[in-house]
PDB file of C-alpha atoms and ligand atoms in Angstrom:
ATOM      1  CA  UNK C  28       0.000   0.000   0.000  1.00 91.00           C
ATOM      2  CA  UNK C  29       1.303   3.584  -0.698  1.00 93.00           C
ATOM      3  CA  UNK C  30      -1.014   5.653   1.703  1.00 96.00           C
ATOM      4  CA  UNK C  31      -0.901   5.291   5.289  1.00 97.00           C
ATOM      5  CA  UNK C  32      -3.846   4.981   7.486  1.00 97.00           C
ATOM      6  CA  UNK C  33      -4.747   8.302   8.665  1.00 98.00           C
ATOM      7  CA  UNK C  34      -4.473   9.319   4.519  1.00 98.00           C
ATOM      8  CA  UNK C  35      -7.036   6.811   3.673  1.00 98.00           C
ATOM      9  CA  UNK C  36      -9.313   7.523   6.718  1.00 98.00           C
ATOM     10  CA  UNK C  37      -9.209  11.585   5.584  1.00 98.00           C
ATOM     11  CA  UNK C  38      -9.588  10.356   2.341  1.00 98.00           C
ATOM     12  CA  UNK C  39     -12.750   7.796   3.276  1.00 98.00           C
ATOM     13  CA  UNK C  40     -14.232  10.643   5.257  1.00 98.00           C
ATOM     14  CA  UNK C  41     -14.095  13.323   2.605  1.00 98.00           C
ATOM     15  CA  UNK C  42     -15.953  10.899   0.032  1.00 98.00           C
ATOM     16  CA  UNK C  43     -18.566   9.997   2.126  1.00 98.00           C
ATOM     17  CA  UNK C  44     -19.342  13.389   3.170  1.00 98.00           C
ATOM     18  CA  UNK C  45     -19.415  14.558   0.184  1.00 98.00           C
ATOM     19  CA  UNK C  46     -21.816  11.404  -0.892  1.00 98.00           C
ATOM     20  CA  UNK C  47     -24.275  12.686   2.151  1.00 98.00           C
ATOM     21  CA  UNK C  48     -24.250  16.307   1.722  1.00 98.00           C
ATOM     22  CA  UNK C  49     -24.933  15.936  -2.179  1.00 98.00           C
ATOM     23  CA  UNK C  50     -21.095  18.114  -3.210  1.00 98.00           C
ATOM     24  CA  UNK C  51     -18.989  16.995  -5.792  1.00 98.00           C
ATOM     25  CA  UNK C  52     -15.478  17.036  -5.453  1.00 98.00           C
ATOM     26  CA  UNK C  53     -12.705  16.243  -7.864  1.00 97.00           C
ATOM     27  CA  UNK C  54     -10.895  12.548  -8.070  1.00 96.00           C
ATOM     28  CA  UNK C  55      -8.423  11.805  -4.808  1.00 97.00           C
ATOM     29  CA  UNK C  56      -5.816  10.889  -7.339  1.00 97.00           C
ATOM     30  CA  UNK C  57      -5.717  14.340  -8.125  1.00 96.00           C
ATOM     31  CA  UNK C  58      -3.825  14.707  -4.543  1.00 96.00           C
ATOM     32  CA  UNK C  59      -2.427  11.723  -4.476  1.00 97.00           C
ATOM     33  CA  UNK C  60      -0.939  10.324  -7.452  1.00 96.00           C
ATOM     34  CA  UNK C  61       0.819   7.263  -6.219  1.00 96.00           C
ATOM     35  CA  UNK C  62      -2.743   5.641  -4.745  1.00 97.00           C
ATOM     36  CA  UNK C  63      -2.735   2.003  -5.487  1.00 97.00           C
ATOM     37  CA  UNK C  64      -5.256  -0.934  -5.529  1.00 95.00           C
ATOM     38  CA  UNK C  65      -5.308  -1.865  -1.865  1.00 96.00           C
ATOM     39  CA  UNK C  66      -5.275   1.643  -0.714  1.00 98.00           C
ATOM     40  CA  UNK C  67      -8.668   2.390  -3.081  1.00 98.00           C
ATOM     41  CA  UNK C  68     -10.385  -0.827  -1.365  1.00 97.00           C
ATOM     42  CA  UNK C  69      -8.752  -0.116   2.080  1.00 98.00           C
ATOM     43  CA  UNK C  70     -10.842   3.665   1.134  1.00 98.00           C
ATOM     44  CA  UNK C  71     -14.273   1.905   0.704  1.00 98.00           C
ATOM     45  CA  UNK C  72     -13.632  -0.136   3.178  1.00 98.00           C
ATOM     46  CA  UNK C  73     -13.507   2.830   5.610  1.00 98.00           C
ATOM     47  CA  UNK C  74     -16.060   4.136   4.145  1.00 98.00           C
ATOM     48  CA  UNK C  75     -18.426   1.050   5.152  1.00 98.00           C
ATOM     49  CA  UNK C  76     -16.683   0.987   8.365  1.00 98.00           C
ATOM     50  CA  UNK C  77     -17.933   4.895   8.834  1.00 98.00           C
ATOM     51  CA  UNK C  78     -21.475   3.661   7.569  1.00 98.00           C
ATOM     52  CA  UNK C  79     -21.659   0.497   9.680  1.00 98.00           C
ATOM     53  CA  UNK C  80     -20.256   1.558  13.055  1.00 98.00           C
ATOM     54  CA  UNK C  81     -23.897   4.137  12.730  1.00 98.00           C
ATOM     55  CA  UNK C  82     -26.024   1.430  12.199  1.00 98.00           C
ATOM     56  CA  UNK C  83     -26.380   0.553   8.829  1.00 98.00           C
ATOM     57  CA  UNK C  84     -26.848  -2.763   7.162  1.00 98.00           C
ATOM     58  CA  UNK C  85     -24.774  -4.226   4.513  1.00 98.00           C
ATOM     59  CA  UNK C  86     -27.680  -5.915   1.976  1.00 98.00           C
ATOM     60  CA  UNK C  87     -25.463  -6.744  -1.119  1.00 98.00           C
ATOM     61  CA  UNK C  88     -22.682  -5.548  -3.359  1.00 98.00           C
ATOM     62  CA  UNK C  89     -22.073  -4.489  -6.591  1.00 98.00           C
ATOM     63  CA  UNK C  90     -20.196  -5.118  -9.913  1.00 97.00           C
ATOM     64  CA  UNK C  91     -19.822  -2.488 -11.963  1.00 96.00           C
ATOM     65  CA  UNK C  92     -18.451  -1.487 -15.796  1.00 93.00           C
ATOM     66  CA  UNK C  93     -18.967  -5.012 -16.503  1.00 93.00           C
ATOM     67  CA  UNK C  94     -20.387  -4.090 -19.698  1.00 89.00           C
ATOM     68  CA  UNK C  95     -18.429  -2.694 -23.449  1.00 83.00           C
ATOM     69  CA  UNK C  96     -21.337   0.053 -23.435  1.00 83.00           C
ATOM     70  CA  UNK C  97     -20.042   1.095 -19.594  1.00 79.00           C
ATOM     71  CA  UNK C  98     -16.671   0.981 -20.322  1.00 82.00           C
ATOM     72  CA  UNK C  99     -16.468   2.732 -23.794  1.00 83.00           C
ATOM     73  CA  UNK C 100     -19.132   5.609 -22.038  1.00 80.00           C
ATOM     74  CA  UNK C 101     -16.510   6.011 -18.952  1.00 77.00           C
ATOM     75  CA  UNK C 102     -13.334   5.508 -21.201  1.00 80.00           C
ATOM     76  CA  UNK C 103     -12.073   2.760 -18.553  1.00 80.00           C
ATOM     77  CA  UNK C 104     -11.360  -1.041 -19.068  1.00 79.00           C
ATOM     78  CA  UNK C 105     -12.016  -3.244 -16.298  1.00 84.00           C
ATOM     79  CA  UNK C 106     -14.619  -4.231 -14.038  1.00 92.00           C
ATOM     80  CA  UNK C 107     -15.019  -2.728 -10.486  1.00 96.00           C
ATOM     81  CA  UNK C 108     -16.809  -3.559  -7.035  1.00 97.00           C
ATOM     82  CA  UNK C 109     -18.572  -2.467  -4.282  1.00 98.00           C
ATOM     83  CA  UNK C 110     -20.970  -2.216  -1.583  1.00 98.00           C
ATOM     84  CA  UNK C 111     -24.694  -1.897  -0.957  1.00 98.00           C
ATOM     85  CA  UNK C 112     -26.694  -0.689   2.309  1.00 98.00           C
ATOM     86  CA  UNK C 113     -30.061  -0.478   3.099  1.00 98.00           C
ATOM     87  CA  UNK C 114     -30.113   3.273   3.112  1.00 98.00           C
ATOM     88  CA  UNK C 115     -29.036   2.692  -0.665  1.00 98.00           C
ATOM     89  CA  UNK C 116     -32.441   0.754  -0.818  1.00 98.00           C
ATOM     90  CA  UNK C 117     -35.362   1.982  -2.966  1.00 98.00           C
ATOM     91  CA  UNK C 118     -39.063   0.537  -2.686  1.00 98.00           C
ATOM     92  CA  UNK C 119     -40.333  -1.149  -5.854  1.00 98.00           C
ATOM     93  CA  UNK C 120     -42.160   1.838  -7.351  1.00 98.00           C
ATOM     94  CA  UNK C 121     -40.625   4.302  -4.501  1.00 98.00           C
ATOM     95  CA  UNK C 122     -39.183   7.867  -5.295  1.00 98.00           C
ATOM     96  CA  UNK C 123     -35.424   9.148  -4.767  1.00 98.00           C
ATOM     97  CA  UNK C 124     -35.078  12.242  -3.763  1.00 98.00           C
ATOM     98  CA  UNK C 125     -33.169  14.408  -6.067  1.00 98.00           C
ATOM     99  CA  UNK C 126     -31.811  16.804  -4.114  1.00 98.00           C
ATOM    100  CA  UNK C 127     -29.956  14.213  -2.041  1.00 98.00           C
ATOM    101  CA  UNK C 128     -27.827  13.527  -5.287  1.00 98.00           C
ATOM    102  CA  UNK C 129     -25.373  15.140  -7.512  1.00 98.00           C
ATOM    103  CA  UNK C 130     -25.838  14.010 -10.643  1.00 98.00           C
ATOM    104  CA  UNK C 131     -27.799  10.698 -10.519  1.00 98.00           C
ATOM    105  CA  UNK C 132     -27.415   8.374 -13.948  1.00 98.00           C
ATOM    106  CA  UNK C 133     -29.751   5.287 -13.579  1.00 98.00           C
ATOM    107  CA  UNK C 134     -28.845   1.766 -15.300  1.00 97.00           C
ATOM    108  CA  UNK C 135     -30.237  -1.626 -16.283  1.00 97.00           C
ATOM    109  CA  UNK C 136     -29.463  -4.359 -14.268  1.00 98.00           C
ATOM    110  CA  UNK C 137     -29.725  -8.299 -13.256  1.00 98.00           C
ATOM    111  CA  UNK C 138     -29.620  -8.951  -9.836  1.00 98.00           C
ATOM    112  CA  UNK C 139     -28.764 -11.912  -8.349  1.00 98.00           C
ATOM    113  CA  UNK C 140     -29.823 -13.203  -5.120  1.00 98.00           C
ATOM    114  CA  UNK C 141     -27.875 -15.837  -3.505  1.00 98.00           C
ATOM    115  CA  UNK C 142     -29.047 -19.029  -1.205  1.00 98.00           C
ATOM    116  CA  UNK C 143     -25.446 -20.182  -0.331  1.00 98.00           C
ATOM    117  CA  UNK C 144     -22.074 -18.225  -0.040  1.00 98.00           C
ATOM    118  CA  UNK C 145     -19.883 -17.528  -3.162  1.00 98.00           C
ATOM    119  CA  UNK C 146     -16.308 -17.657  -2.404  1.00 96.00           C
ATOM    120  CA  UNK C 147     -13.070 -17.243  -4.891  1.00 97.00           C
ATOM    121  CA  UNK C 148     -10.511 -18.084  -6.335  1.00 97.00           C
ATOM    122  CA  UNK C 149     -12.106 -20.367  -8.858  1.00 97.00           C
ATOM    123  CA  UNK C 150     -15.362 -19.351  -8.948  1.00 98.00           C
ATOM    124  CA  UNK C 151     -17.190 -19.407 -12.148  1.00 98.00           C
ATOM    125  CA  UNK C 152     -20.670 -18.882 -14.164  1.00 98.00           C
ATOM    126  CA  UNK C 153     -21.473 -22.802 -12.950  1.00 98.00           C
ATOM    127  CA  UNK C 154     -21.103 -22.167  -9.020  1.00 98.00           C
ATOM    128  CA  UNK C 155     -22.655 -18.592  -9.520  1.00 98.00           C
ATOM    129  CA  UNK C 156     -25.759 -20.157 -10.625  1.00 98.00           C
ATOM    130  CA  UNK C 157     -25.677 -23.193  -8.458  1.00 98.00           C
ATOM    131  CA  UNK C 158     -25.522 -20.822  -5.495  1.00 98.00           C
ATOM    132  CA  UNK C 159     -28.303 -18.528  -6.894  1.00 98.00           C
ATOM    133  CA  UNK C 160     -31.361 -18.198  -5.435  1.00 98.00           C
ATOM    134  CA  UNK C 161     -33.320 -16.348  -7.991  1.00 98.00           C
ATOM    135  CA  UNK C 162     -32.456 -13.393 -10.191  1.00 98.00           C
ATOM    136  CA  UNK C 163     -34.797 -10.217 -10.887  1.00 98.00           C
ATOM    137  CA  UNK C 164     -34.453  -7.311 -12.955  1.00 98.00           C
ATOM    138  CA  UNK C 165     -33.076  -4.170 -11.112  1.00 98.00           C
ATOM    139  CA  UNK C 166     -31.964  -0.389 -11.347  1.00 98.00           C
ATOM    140  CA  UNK C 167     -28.919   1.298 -10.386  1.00 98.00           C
ATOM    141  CA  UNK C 168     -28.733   4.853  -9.427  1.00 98.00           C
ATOM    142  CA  UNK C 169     -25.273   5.754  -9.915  1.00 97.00           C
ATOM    143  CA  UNK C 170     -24.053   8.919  -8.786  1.00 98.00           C
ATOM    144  CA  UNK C 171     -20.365   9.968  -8.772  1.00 97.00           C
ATOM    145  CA  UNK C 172     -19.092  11.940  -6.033  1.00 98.00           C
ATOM    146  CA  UNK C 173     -16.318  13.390  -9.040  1.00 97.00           C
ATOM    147  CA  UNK C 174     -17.078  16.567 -10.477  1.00 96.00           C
ATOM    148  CA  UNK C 175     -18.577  15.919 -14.459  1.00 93.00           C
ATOM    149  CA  UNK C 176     -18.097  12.146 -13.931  1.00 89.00           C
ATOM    150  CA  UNK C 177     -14.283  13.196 -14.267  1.00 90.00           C
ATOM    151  CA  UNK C 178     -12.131  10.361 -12.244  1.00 89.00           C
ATOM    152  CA  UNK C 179      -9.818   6.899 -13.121  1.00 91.00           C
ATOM    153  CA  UNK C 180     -10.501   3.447 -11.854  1.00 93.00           C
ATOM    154  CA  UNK C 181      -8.671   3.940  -8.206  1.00 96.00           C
ATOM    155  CA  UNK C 182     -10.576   6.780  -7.652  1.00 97.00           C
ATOM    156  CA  UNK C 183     -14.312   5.257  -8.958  1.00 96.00           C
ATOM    157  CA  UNK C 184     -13.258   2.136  -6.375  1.00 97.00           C
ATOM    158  CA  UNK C 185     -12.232   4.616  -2.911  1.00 98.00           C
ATOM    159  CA  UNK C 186     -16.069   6.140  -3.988  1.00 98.00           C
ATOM    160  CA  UNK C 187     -17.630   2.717  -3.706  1.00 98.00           C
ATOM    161  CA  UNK C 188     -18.316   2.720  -7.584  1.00 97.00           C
ATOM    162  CA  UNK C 189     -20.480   5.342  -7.769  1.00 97.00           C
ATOM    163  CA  UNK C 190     -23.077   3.483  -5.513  1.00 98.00           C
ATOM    164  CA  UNK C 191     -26.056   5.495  -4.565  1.00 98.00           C
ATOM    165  CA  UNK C 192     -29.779   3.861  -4.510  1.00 98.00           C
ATOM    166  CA  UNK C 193     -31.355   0.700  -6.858  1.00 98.00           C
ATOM    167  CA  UNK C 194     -34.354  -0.868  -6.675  1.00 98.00           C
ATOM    168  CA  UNK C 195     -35.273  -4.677  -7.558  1.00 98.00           C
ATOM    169  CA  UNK C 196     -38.370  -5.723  -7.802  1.00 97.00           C
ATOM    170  CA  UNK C 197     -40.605  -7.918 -10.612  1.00 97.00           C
ATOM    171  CA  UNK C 198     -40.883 -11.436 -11.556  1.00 97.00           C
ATOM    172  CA  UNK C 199     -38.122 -13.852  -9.588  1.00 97.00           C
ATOM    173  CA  UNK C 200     -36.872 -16.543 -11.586  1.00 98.00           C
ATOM    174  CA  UNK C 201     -34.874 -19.642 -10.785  1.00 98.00           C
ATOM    175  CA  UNK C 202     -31.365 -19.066 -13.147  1.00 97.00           C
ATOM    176  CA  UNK C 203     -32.080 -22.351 -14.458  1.00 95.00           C
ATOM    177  CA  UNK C 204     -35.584 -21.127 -15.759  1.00 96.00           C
ATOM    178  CA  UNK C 205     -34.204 -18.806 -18.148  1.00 97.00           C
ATOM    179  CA  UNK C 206     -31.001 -17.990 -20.189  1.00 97.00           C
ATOM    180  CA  UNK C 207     -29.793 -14.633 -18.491  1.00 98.00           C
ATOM    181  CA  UNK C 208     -27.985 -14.161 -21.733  1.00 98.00           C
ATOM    182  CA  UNK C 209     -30.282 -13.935 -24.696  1.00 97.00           C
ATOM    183  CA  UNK C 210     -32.793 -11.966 -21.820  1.00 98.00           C
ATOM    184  CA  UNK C 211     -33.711  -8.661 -23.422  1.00 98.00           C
ATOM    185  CA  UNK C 212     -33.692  -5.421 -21.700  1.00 98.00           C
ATOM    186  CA  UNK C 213     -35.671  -2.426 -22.472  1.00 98.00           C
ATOM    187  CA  UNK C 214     -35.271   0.894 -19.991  1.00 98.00           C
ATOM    188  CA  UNK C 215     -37.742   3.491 -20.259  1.00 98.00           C
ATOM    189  CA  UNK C 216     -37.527   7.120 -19.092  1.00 98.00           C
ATOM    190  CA  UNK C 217     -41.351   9.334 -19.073  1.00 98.00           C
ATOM    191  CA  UNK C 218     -42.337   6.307 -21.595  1.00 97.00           C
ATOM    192  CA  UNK C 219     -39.457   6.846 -24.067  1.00 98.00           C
ATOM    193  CA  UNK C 220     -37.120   4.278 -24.818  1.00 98.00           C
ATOM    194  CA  UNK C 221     -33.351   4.967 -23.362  1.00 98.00           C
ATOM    195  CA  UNK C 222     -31.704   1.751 -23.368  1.00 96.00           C
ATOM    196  CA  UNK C 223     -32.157  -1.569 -25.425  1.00 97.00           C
ATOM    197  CA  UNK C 224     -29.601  -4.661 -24.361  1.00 97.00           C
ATOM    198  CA  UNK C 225     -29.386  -8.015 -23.595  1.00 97.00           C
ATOM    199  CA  UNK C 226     -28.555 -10.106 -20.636  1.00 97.00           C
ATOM    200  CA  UNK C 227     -24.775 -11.194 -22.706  1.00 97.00           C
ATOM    201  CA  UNK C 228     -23.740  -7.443 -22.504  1.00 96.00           C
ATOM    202  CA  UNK C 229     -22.529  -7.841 -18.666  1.00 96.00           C
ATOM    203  CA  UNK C 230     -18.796  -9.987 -19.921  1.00 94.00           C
ATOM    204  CA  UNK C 231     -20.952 -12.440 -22.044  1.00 95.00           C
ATOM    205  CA  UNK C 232     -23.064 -13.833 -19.084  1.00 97.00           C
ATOM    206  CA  UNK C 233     -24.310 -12.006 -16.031  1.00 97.00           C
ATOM    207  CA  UNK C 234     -22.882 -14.753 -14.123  1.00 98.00           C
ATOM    208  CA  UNK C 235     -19.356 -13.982 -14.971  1.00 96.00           C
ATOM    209  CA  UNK C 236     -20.041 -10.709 -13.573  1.00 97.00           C
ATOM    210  CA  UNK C 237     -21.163 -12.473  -9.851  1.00 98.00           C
ATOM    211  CA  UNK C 238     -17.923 -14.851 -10.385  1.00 97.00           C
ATOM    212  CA  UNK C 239     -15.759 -12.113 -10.862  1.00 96.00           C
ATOM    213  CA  UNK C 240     -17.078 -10.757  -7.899  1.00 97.00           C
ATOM    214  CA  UNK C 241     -16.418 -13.773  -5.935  1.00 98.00           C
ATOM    215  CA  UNK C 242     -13.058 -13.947  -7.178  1.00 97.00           C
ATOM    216  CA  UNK C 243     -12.274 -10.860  -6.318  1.00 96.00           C
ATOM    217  CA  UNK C 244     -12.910 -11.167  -2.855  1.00 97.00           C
ATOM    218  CA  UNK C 245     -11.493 -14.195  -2.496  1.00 97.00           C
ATOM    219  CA  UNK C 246      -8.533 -12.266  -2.856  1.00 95.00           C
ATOM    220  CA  UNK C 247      -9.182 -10.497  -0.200  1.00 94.00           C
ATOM    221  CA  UNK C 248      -9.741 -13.304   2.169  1.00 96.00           C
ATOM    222  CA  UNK C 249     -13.844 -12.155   2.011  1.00 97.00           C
ATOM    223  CA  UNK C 250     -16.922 -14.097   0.691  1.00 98.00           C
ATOM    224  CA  UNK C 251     -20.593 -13.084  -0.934  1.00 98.00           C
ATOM    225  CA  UNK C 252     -22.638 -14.026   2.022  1.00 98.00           C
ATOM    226  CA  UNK C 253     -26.000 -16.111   1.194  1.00 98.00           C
ATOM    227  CA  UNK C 254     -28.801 -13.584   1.090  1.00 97.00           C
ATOM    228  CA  UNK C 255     -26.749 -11.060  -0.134  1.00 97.00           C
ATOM    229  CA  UNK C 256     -28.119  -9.487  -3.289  1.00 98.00           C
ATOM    230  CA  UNK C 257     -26.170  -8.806  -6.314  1.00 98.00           C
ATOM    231  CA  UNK C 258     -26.242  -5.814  -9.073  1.00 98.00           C
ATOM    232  CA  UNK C 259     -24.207  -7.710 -12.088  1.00 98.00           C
ATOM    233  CA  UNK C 260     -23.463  -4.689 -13.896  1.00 96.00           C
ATOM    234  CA  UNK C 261     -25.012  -2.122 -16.103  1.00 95.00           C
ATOM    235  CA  UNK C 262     -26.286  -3.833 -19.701  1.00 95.00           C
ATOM    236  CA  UNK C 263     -26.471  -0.557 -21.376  1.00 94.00           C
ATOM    237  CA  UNK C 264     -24.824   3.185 -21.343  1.00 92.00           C
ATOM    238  CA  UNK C 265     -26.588   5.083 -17.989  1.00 95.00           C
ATOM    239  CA  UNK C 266     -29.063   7.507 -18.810  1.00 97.00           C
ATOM    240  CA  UNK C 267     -29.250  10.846 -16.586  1.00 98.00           C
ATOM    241  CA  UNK C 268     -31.942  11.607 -14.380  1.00 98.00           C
ATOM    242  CA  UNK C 269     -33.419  14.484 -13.272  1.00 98.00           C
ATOM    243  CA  UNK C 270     -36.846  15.468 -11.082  1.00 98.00           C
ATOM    244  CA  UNK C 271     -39.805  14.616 -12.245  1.00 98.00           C
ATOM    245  CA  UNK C 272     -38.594  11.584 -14.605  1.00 98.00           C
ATOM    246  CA  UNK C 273     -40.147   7.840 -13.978  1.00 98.00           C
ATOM    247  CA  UNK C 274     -37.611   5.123 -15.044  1.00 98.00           C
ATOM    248  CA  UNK C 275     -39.185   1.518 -15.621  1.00 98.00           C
ATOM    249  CA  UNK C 276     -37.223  -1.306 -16.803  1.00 98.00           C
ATOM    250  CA  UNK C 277     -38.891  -4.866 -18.659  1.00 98.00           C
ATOM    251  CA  UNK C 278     -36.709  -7.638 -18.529  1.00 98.00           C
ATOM    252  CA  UNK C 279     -37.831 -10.410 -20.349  1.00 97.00           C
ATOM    253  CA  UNK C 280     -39.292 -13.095 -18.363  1.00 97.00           C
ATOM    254  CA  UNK C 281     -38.423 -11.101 -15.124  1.00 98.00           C
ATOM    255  CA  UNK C 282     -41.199  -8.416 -15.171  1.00 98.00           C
ATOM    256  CA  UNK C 283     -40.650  -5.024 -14.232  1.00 98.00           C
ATOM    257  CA  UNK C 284     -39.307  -2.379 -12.051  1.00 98.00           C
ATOM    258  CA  UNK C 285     -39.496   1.442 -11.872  1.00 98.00           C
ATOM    259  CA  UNK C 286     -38.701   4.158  -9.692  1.00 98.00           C
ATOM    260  CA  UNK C 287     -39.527   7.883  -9.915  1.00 98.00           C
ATOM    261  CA  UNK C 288     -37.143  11.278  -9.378  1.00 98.00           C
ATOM    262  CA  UNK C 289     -38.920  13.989  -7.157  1.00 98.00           C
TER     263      UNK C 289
HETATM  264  O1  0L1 R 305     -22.215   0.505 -11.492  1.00 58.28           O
HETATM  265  C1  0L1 R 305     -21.298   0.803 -12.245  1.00 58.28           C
HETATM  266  O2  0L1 R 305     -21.284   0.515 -13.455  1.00 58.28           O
HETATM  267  C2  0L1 R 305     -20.099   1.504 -11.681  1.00 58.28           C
HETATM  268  C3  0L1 R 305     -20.106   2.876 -12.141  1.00 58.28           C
HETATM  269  C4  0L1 R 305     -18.828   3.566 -11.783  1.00 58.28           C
HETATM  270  C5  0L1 R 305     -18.519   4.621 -12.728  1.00 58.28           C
HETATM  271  C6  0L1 R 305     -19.632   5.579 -12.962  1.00 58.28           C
HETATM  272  O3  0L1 R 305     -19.921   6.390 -12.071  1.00 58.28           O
HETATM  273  O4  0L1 R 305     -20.206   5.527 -14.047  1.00 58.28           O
HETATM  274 MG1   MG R 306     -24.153  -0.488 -11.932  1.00 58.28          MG
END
């Protein structure tokens, strides 16, 4: 690690104010240069250590710019993770406030929910969906604490990827029940189309998304817990938001979810 404790505790607090007071703020790599991998976990993981220690509840985690349409619209090239809490938690149909936010983007997503623990190294799409519960169709509301969406991959990872609220909701189905990769997508903002995909967007299979996951924190001497509930990544581009817009997504087989922006 390149940063020493106190750094990344400054650094954790400064994000996650900044993520509960609504301000922007520009990437930490700005000040510090030599950041590395561990040290932009080591960041989140303060953060959820800040979050946790008043009370909150971890319900699930998150892959993120799993998809070629994420990754070409944020210029970066590899897949990122983080964490979800219940105040992150939207009601099937609920409203997110707008003026808690910066600059909310919203994006298509499968979620998985798991019955039995995922654990790396070695994981892959056939233990993901062994160890799935049932998957449903679900929306991220990404918001950047970086000013314009300006940042690099250390920095997106010490901000918890961008987490902010998602909702899951419609029709659970059993992973074996359907093939999450020819699934089609359809996100609608006020009624107009934004985003078209399919399930094979997210690195070929929304599974390899969970695995990757896994893997990853296998690394890091960590597990998915059973129960836990997992984004896989967006399927499409992200689509801004603003108040007064109603997002729905259809997923086929898997119903649909919406949310509104007030
Ligand atoms: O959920 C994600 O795809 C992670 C997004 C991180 C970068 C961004 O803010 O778009
Ligand atoms: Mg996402």
């Amino acid at each position: 690690m390149a940063l020493d404790k106190s750094t990344i505790a400054a650094l954790a607090e400064h994000l996650e104010n900044c993520e509960l007071q609504a301000r922007d703020t520009t990437k930490v790599t700005d000040e510090h240069p030599g950041m590395d991998w561990d040290d932009a976990y080591a960041v989140q993981d303060e953060i959820l250590r800040r979050k946790l220690s008043r009370g909150a509840r971890v319900v699930g985690l998150k892959a993120g710019l799993t998809s070629h349409a994420k990754m070409k619209q944020m210029s970066v090239e590899t897949p990122v993770f983080g964490f979800l809490v219940d105040s992150f938690s939207v009601a099937e149909g609920g409203t997110v406030q707008i003026k808690e936010l910066i600059h909310p983007k919203v994006e298509p997503e499968i979620a998985f929910v798991l019955k039995r623990p995922l654990k790396g190294p070695g994981c892959h799409i056939g233990a993901v969906l062994a160890a799935t519960d049932f998957v449903l169709p679900g929306i991220e509301v990404i918001d950047s604490r970086y000013r314009d969406f300006k940042f690099d991959l250390k920095s997106v990872v010490a901000d918890n990827t961008s987490a902010s609220r998602f909702v899951v909701g419609g029709r659970a189905m059993r992973p074996q029940e359907v093939d999450l990769r020819t699934l089609g997508v359809v996100m609608e903002k006020n009624g107009q189309m934004v985003a078209i995909g399919a399930g094979a967007a997210v690195l070929g299979h929304p599974a390899a998304a969970v695995a990757a996951l896994a893997n990853h924190l296998g690394r890091r001497g960590q597990e998915i817990p059973a129960g836990s509930v997992v984004l896989s990544g967006g399927v499409t581009e992200a689509a801004s938001v603003e108040a007064g817009d109603h997002v729905s997504l259809r997923i086929q087989h898997l119903g649909s979810v919406s949310l509104r922006f007030a």
